[in-house]
Tab-separated table of C-alpha atoms in Angstrom:
chain	number	residue	atom	x	y	z
A	28	UNK	CA	0.000	0.000	0.000
A	29	UNK	CA	1.053	3.595	-0.576
A	30	UNK	CA	2.512	4.952	2.658
A	31	UNK	CA	1.593	8.370	3.987
A	32	UNK	CA	4.282	10.969	4.628
A	33	UNK	CA	2.709	12.320	7.815
A	34	UNK	CA	1.053	9.691	9.972
A	35	UNK	CA	-0.568	10.499	13.296
A	36	UNK	CA	0.410	7.406	15.253
A	37	UNK	CA	-2.123	7.552	18.077
A	38	UNK	CA	-5.241	8.811	16.329
A	39	UNK	CA	-8.040	7.178	14.390
A	40	UNK	CA	-9.326	7.302	10.823
A	41	UNK	CA	-12.772	5.881	10.041
A	42	UNK	CA	-13.704	4.517	6.615
A	43	UNK	CA	-17.301	3.726	5.688
A	44	UNK	CA	-18.481	2.448	2.314
A	45	UNK	CA	-21.708	3.591	0.702
A	46	UNK	CA	-23.675	2.496	-2.334
A	47	UNK	CA	-27.154	4.030	-2.594
A	48	UNK	CA	-27.457	3.856	1.184
A	49	UNK	CA	-29.167	7.196	1.791
A	50	UNK	CA	-31.795	5.642	4.068
A	51	UNK	CA	-29.075	4.535	6.514
A	52	UNK	CA	-26.724	7.512	6.557
A	53	UNK	CA	-28.523	9.777	9.039
A	54	UNK	CA	-28.674	7.081	11.724
A	55	UNK	CA	-25.145	5.921	10.992
A	56	UNK	CA	-23.344	9.278	11.029
A	57	UNK	CA	-25.384	10.567	13.972
A	58	UNK	CA	-24.119	7.594	15.986
A	59	UNK	CA	-20.532	8.165	14.762
A	60	UNK	CA	-20.502	11.809	15.850
A	61	UNK	CA	-22.058	10.905	19.222
A	62	UNK	CA	-19.086	8.747	20.244
A	63	UNK	CA	-17.241	9.168	23.535
A	64	UNK	CA	-14.043	9.038	21.448
A	65	UNK	CA	-14.315	10.702	18.066
A	66	UNK	CA	-12.188	9.644	15.097
A	67	UNK	CA	-9.720	12.225	13.845
A	68	UNK	CA	-11.110	11.901	10.308
A	69	UNK	CA	-14.187	10.284	8.798
A	70	UNK	CA	-14.044	9.167	5.171
A	71	UNK	CA	-17.001	7.934	3.115
A	72	UNK	CA	-16.210	6.118	-0.117
A	73	UNK	CA	-19.278	6.537	-2.298
A	74	UNK	CA	-19.568	4.015	-5.094
A	75	UNK	CA	-21.819	5.127	-7.975
A	76	UNK	CA	-24.656	6.272	-5.708
A	77	UNK	CA	-27.628	7.811	-7.504
A	78	UNK	CA	-29.898	8.377	-4.495
A	79	UNK	CA	-28.602	11.709	-3.208
A	80	UNK	CA	-26.280	10.184	-0.601
A	81	UNK	CA	-23.400	12.559	-1.303
A	82	UNK	CA	-25.526	15.690	-1.254
A	83	UNK	CA	-27.156	14.643	2.024
A	84	UNK	CA	-23.837	13.986	3.765
A	85	UNK	CA	-22.245	17.197	2.467
A	86	UNK	CA	-25.168	19.200	3.854
A	87	UNK	CA	-25.763	17.495	7.208
A	88	UNK	CA	-22.290	16.121	8.024
A	89	UNK	CA	-19.892	18.554	6.310
A	90	UNK	CA	-16.810	17.289	8.179
A	91	UNK	CA	-17.046	13.922	6.397
A	92	UNK	CA	-14.534	13.589	3.581
A	93	UNK	CA	-16.262	12.042	0.565
A	94	UNK	CA	-14.336	10.052	-2.023
A	95	UNK	CA	-16.412	9.390	-5.115
A	96	UNK	CA	-16.314	6.787	-7.846
A	97	UNK	CA	-18.524	7.492	-10.855
A	98	UNK	CA	-17.053	5.334	-13.618
A	99	UNK	CA	-17.417	1.748	-12.377
A	100	UNK	CA	-18.420	-0.299	-9.346
A	101	UNK	CA	-15.200	-0.958	-7.461
A	102	UNK	CA	-16.641	-3.471	-5.011
A	103	UNK	CA	-15.703	-3.346	-1.341
A	104	UNK	CA	-12.055	-4.430	-1.559
A	105	UNK	CA	-10.820	-1.758	-3.970
A	106	UNK	CA	-13.014	0.849	-2.278
A	107	UNK	CA	-11.373	0.185	1.097
A	108	UNK	CA	-7.870	0.212	-0.364
A	109	UNK	CA	-8.545	3.470	-2.191
A	110	UNK	CA	-10.019	5.128	0.893
A	111	UNK	CA	-7.051	3.936	2.964
A	112	UNK	CA	-4.657	5.974	0.812
A	113	UNK	CA	-6.500	9.093	2.026
A	114	UNK	CA	-6.063	8.298	5.740
A	115	UNK	CA	-3.395	9.778	7.987
A	116	UNK	CA	-3.770	7.922	11.284
A	117	UNK	CA	-2.224	4.948	13.038
A	118	UNK	CA	-5.509	3.132	13.671
A	119	UNK	CA	-8.091	2.483	10.971
A	120	UNK	CA	-11.774	1.702	11.508
A	121	UNK	CA	-13.651	-0.079	8.721
A	122	UNK	CA	-17.450	-0.068	8.895
A	123	UNK	CA	-20.547	-0.677	6.814
A	124	UNK	CA	-23.220	1.999	6.525
A	125	UNK	CA	-26.154	-0.094	7.768
A	126	UNK	CA	-25.171	-0.074	11.441
A	127	UNK	CA	-25.820	2.143	14.459
A	128	UNK	CA	-22.924	2.456	16.887
A	129	UNK	CA	-23.222	2.261	20.651
A	130	UNK	CA	-21.722	5.446	22.093
A	131	UNK	CA	-18.658	3.591	23.456
A	132	UNK	CA	-18.003	1.604	20.273
A	133	UNK	CA	-14.907	3.414	19.006
A	134	UNK	CA	-13.347	4.057	22.409
A	135	UNK	CA	-13.661	0.384	23.354
A	136	UNK	CA	-12.089	-0.753	20.077
A	137	UNK	CA	-9.202	1.669	20.575
A	138	UNK	CA	-8.587	0.748	24.215
A	139	UNK	CA	-8.595	-2.965	23.400
A	140	UNK	CA	-6.153	-2.557	20.530
A	141	UNK	CA	-3.599	-0.372	22.319
A	142	UNK	CA	-3.702	-2.576	25.435
A	143	UNK	CA	-2.070	-5.548	23.673
A	144	UNK	CA	0.579	-5.129	20.984
A	145	UNK	CA	0.066	-8.737	19.847
A	146	UNK	CA	-3.464	-7.889	18.658
A	147	UNK	CA	-3.728	-6.651	15.077
A	148	UNK	CA	-7.502	-6.351	14.733
A	149	UNK	CA	-10.306	-5.805	17.231
A	150	UNK	CA	-13.891	-6.264	16.124
A	151	UNK	CA	-17.164	-5.035	17.553
A	152	UNK	CA	-20.002	-7.376	18.382
A	153	UNK	CA	-22.843	-7.033	15.907
A	154	UNK	CA	-26.323	-7.161	17.400
A	155	UNK	CA	-29.387	-7.671	15.268
A	156	UNK	CA	-31.348	-4.455	15.013
A	157	UNK	CA	-33.475	-4.842	18.139
A	158	UNK	CA	-37.186	-5.021	18.621
A	159	UNK	CA	-37.314	-2.168	21.122
A	160	UNK	CA	-40.748	-3.207	22.413
A	161	UNK	CA	-39.511	-6.680	23.348
A	162	UNK	CA	-36.070	-5.416	24.446
A	163	UNK	CA	-34.414	-8.424	22.832
A	164	UNK	CA	-30.726	-8.067	22.009
A	165	UNK	CA	-29.550	-11.047	19.971
A	166	UNK	CA	-25.999	-11.367	18.695
A	167	UNK	CA	-25.521	-11.684	14.949
A	168	UNK	CA	-21.783	-12.244	15.266
A	169	UNK	CA	-18.812	-11.623	17.537
A	170	UNK	CA	-16.206	-12.132	14.851
A	171	UNK	CA	-15.976	-15.448	13.048
A	172	UNK	CA	-14.219	-18.793	12.900
A	173	UNK	CA	-13.389	-21.056	9.962
A	174	UNK	CA	-13.660	-24.730	9.146
A	175	UNK	CA	-11.068	-26.998	7.547
A	176	UNK	CA	-12.029	-25.700	4.084
A	177	UNK	CA	-11.588	-22.034	4.988
A	178	UNK	CA	-15.321	-21.356	5.190
A	179	UNK	CA	-16.312	-18.753	7.753
A	180	UNK	CA	-19.081	-18.927	10.330
A	181	UNK	CA	-20.269	-16.361	12.862
A	182	UNK	CA	-19.050	-16.610	16.428
A	183	UNK	CA	-21.955	-16.779	18.944
A	184	UNK	CA	-24.762	-16.368	16.379
A	185	UNK	CA	-28.319	-16.021	17.738
A	186	UNK	CA	-27.081	-15.909	21.337
A	187	UNK	CA	-28.448	-13.301	23.782
A	188	UNK	CA	-25.913	-10.500	24.127
A	189	UNK	CA	-25.846	-10.827	27.917
A	190	UNK	CA	-24.730	-14.467	27.707
A	191	UNK	CA	-21.485	-14.142	25.741
A	192	UNK	CA	-18.023	-13.646	27.318
A	193	UNK	CA	-16.494	-10.183	27.617
A	194	UNK	CA	-13.748	-10.868	25.094
A	195	UNK	CA	-12.235	-13.685	23.091
A	196	UNK	CA	-9.946	-14.583	20.231
A	197	UNK	CA	-11.540	-15.258	16.856
A	198	UNK	CA	-10.142	-16.292	13.498
A	199	UNK	CA	-11.425	-13.328	11.531
A	200	UNK	CA	-13.317	-10.059	11.787
A	201	UNK	CA	-16.348	-9.248	9.661
A	202	UNK	CA	-16.350	-5.925	7.847
A	203	UNK	CA	-19.306	-4.460	9.769
A	204	UNK	CA	-17.107	-2.784	12.395
A	205	UNK	CA	-13.422	-3.403	13.067
A	206	UNK	CA	-10.259	-1.512	13.974
A	207	UNK	CA	-6.892	-2.513	12.514
A	208	UNK	CA	-3.372	-1.267	13.098
A	209	UNK	CA	-2.100	0.753	10.179
A	210	UNK	CA	1.152	-1.204	9.965
A	211	UNK	CA	-0.780	-4.483	9.738
A	212	UNK	CA	-2.943	-3.139	6.905
A	213	UNK	CA	0.117	-1.952	5.014
A	214	UNK	CA	2.142	-5.129	5.514
A	215	UNK	CA	-0.559	-7.334	3.967
A	216	UNK	CA	-1.100	-4.784	1.185
A	217	UNK	CA	-4.702	-4.225	2.199
A	218	UNK	CA	-7.642	-6.140	0.786
A	219	UNK	CA	-7.432	-8.500	-2.185
A	220	UNK	CA	-8.976	-6.468	-5.000
A	221	UNK	CA	-9.536	-9.583	-7.111
A	222	UNK	CA	-12.289	-10.520	-4.666
A	223	UNK	CA	-14.527	-7.520	-5.378
A	224	UNK	CA	-16.821	-8.352	-2.433
A	225	UNK	CA	-17.752	-11.229	-0.088
A	226	UNK	CA	-15.145	-13.126	1.960
A	227	UNK	CA	-12.663	-10.318	1.417
A	228	UNK	CA	-12.792	-9.573	5.157
A	229	UNK	CA	-11.997	-13.213	5.979
A	230	UNK	CA	-9.071	-13.220	3.556
A	231	UNK	CA	-7.759	-9.927	4.955
A	232	UNK	CA	-7.980	-11.196	8.539
A	233	UNK	CA	-6.266	-14.472	7.624
A	234	UNK	CA	-3.293	-12.629	6.142
A	235	UNK	CA	-3.043	-10.336	9.178
A	236	UNK	CA	-2.926	-13.506	11.286
A	237	UNK	CA	-0.052	-14.802	9.190
A	238	UNK	CA	1.954	-11.780	10.367
A	239	UNK	CA	1.674	-13.177	13.891
A	240	UNK	CA	-1.135	-10.915	15.122
A	241	UNK	CA	-4.190	-12.061	17.056
A	242	UNK	CA	-7.750	-10.984	16.278
A	243	UNK	CA	-10.090	-10.310	19.185
A	244	UNK	CA	-13.661	-9.246	19.803
A	245	UNK	CA	-14.658	-7.056	22.728
A	246	UNK	CA	-18.127	-7.006	24.233
A	247	UNK	CA	-17.662	-3.362	25.235
A	248	UNK	CA	-17.837	-2.375	21.569
A	249	UNK	CA	-21.076	-3.237	19.818
A	250	UNK	CA	-23.198	-2.050	16.913
A	251	UNK	CA	-26.774	-2.633	15.844
A	252	UNK	CA	-26.987	-4.140	12.374
A	253	UNK	CA	-29.956	-3.523	10.104
A	254	UNK	CA	-29.042	-6.311	7.688
A	255	UNK	CA	-27.264	-6.679	4.343
A	256	UNK	CA	-28.469	-3.346	3.084
A	257	UNK	CA	-26.659	-3.320	-0.241
A	258	UNK	CA	-25.880	-6.793	-1.486
A	259	UNK	CA	-29.224	-8.427	-0.708
A	260	UNK	CA	-31.194	-5.584	-2.239
A	261	UNK	CA	-29.129	-5.162	-5.408
A	262	UNK	CA	-27.754	-8.526	-6.499
A	263	UNK	CA	-29.553	-11.756	-7.386
A	264	UNK	CA	-28.788	-15.041	-5.655
A	265	UNK	CA	-26.726	-16.630	-8.490
A	266	UNK	CA	-24.438	-13.572	-8.575
A	267	UNK	CA	-23.996	-13.678	-4.805
A	268	UNK	CA	-23.338	-17.409	-4.996
A	269	UNK	CA	-20.703	-16.835	-7.676
A	270	UNK	CA	-18.796	-14.223	-5.683
A	271	UNK	CA	-19.038	-16.240	-2.482
A	272	UNK	CA	-17.830	-19.528	-3.992
A	273	UNK	CA	-15.199	-17.872	-6.176
A	274	UNK	CA	-13.671	-15.944	-3.292
A	275	UNK	CA	-13.898	-18.868	-0.879
A	276	UNK	CA	-11.899	-21.031	-3.276
A	277	UNK	CA	-9.267	-18.320	-3.765
A	278	UNK	CA	-9.011	-17.677	-0.030
A	279	UNK	CA	-8.625	-21.403	0.704
A	280	UNK	CA	-6.022	-21.926	-2.025
A	281	UNK	CA	-4.052	-18.820	-1.092
A	282	UNK	CA	-3.921	-18.980	2.685
A	283	UNK	CA	-3.903	-22.584	3.899
A	284	UNK	CA	-0.552	-24.127	4.757
A	285	UNK	CA	0.784	-26.627	2.217
A	286	UNK	CA	0.325	-29.523	4.630
A	287	UNK	CA	-3.246	-28.592	5.484
A	288	UNK	CA	-4.045	-28.043	1.815
A	289	UNK	CA	-2.778	-31.492	0.763
A	290	UNK	CA	-4.864	-33.201	3.453
A	291	UNK	CA	-8.134	-31.346	2.919
A	292	UNK	CA	-8.204	-30.576	-0.812
A	293	UNK	CA	-9.571	-33.985	-1.942
A	294	UNK	CA	-12.474	-33.650	0.506
A	295	UNK	CA	-13.055	-30.067	-0.623
A	296	UNK	CA	-13.409	-31.204	-4.240
A	297	UNK	CA	-15.862	-33.960	-3.278
A	298	UNK	CA	-18.004	-31.510	-1.319
A	299	UNK	CA	-17.943	-28.856	-4.047
A	300	UNK	CA	-18.967	-31.257	-6.801
A	301	UNK	CA	-21.587	-32.735	-4.497
A	302	UNK	CA	-23.139	-29.283	-4.181
A	303	UNK	CA	-23.054	-28.793	-7.940
A	304	UNK	CA	-24.695	-32.178	-8.531
A	305	UNK	CA	-27.440	-31.245	-6.098
A	306	UNK	CA	-28.125	-28.008	-7.988
A	307	UNK	CA	-28.427	-29.970	-11.242
A	308	UNK	CA	-30.734	-32.505	-9.610
A	309	UNK	CA	-33.001	-29.726	-8.320
A	310	UNK	CA	-32.977	-27.919	-11.646
A	311	UNK	CA	-31.213	-24.882	-10.186
A	312	UNK	CA	-29.138	-24.328	-13.288
A	313	UNK	CA	-28.258	-20.701	-12.530
A	314	UNK	CA	-26.691	-21.758	-9.225
A	315	UNK	CA	-24.898	-24.658	-10.916
A	316	UNK	CA	-23.359	-22.347	-13.492
A	317	UNK	CA	-22.414	-19.902	-10.731
A	318	UNK	CA	-20.192	-22.633	-9.294
A	319	UNK	CA	-18.831	-23.504	-12.747
A	320	UNK	CA	-17.915	-19.858	-13.318
A	321	UNK	CA	-16.293	-19.701	-9.872
A	322	UNK	CA	-14.100	-22.713	-10.671
A	323	UNK	CA	-13.133	-21.405	-14.114
A	324	UNK	CA	-12.236	-18.008	-12.668
A	325	UNK	CA	-9.922	-19.648	-10.147
A	326	UNK	CA	-8.281	-21.733	-12.860
A	327	UNK	CA	-7.538	-18.557	-14.830
A	328	UNK	CA	-5.996	-16.884	-11.786
A	329	UNK	CA	-4.397	-20.029	-10.345
A	330	UNK	CA	-0.779	-19.004	-11.166
A	331	UNK	CA	-1.264	-15.690	-9.381
A	332	UNK	CA	-3.023	-17.344	-6.433
A	333	UNK	CA	-0.307	-19.952	-5.954
A	334	UNK	CA	2.401	-17.295	-6.237
A	335	UNK	CA	0.702	-15.408	-3.419
A	336	UNK	CA	0.399	-18.660	-1.464
A	337	UNK	CA	4.153	-19.243	-1.656
A	338	UNK	CA	4.809	-15.657	-0.581
A	339	UNK	CA	2.343	-15.934	2.311
A	340	UNK	CA	3.895	-19.162	3.564
A	341	UNK	CA	7.453	-17.838	3.325
A	342	UNK	CA	6.668	-14.839	5.497
A	343	UNK	CA	4.024	-16.443	7.731
A	344	UNK	CA	4.929	-16.447	11.411
A	345	UNK	CA	4.181	-19.445	13.571
A	346	UNK	CA	1.128	-18.841	15.707
A	347	UNK	CA	-2.055	-20.662	16.638
A	348	UNK	CA	-3.755	-20.506	13.231
A	349	UNK	CA	-4.142	-24.286	12.891
A	350	UNK	CA	-5.487	-24.611	16.446
A	351	UNK	CA	-8.264	-22.124	15.679
A	352	UNK	CA	-9.568	-24.118	12.713
A	353	UNK	CA	-12.785	-25.997	13.444
A	354	UNK	CA	-12.675	-29.442	11.863
A	355	UNK	CA	-16.435	-29.634	11.562
A	356	UNK	CA	-17.469	-28.534	8.096
A	357	UNK	CA	-19.172	-25.142	8.192
A	358	UNK	CA	-19.348	-25.410	4.405
A	359	UNK	CA	-21.534	-28.505	4.674
A	360	UNK	CA	-23.713	-26.892	7.355
A	361	UNK	CA	-24.152	-23.765	5.258
A	362	UNK	CA	-25.028	-25.799	2.188
A	363	UNK	CA	-27.682	-27.741	4.120
A	364	UNK	CA	-29.284	-24.486	5.248
A	365	UNK	CA	-28.920	-22.983	1.777
A	366	UNK	CA	-30.513	-26.001	0.083
A	367	UNK	CA	-33.602	-25.697	2.294
A	368	UNK	CA	-34.226	-22.193	0.961
A	369	UNK	CA	-34.130	-22.995	-2.769
């Protein structure tokens, strides 16, 4: 990543992505500017919005720096990397626009990160947007863990907020709300722009782990999540399936150790082709061809992926990555749930 000439080591830059998210921006930015610890700079990367988002933010939240993209849809990965080049602080917050922050969210992230130099990323707990009449606060995720095939799954999903531990180590942080050390972001060269969107946060976290850093969640930092405001409303299921499967394969190929890869790859192939056979059997041809496209894409980029794999393994520090892998198949569990909905 391009390094900044003047970096404020102990202050915070916040990056939020927006794509036609006008309906969320008032709640989101109001909660940002109500924090007990304010970020030094707030940057919104606006990606082809046509709903008046930019005009609204310029008028109501004039201190927000807006970076615009009007020529093509960059996806989340390139958007984050581009916005990062405009930051000047030692700690970077990445957030989605469909959340509302608790007032202590940023301060708790910052305090957790500076308290332990071995931690590279701290993530907020995401709570499902609550039914205020019932006063139910159910966790959507407190970071995530992965299975043997590199598939991610939420940590503590559908658990009452009051019942989860105060803090804990997780394998990766979701992109809803996290804080990362600037040097960690730069050393891994940011997000993988080949991924466009989906699983790019898992891949980013995995590579930060390979530097020797831990990833933690803290219960003191939480956000209310309204749901997948952009992707579910804009893109059809086969397109989402394509991005998800394509990026999962690339992430698995790129980041697993050679030993782990040799052991698990045959089982991965069996499971993947089992899914594809099921789609054919059910007549879900669009989903079948989404998987075919995902495989072909990875074959085209295989030389690049394997080159990155070699580089990652050469510079990977020994830590507890393998111990954090769950050897139950989240991929199989997710497919079972997915198949019930089609």
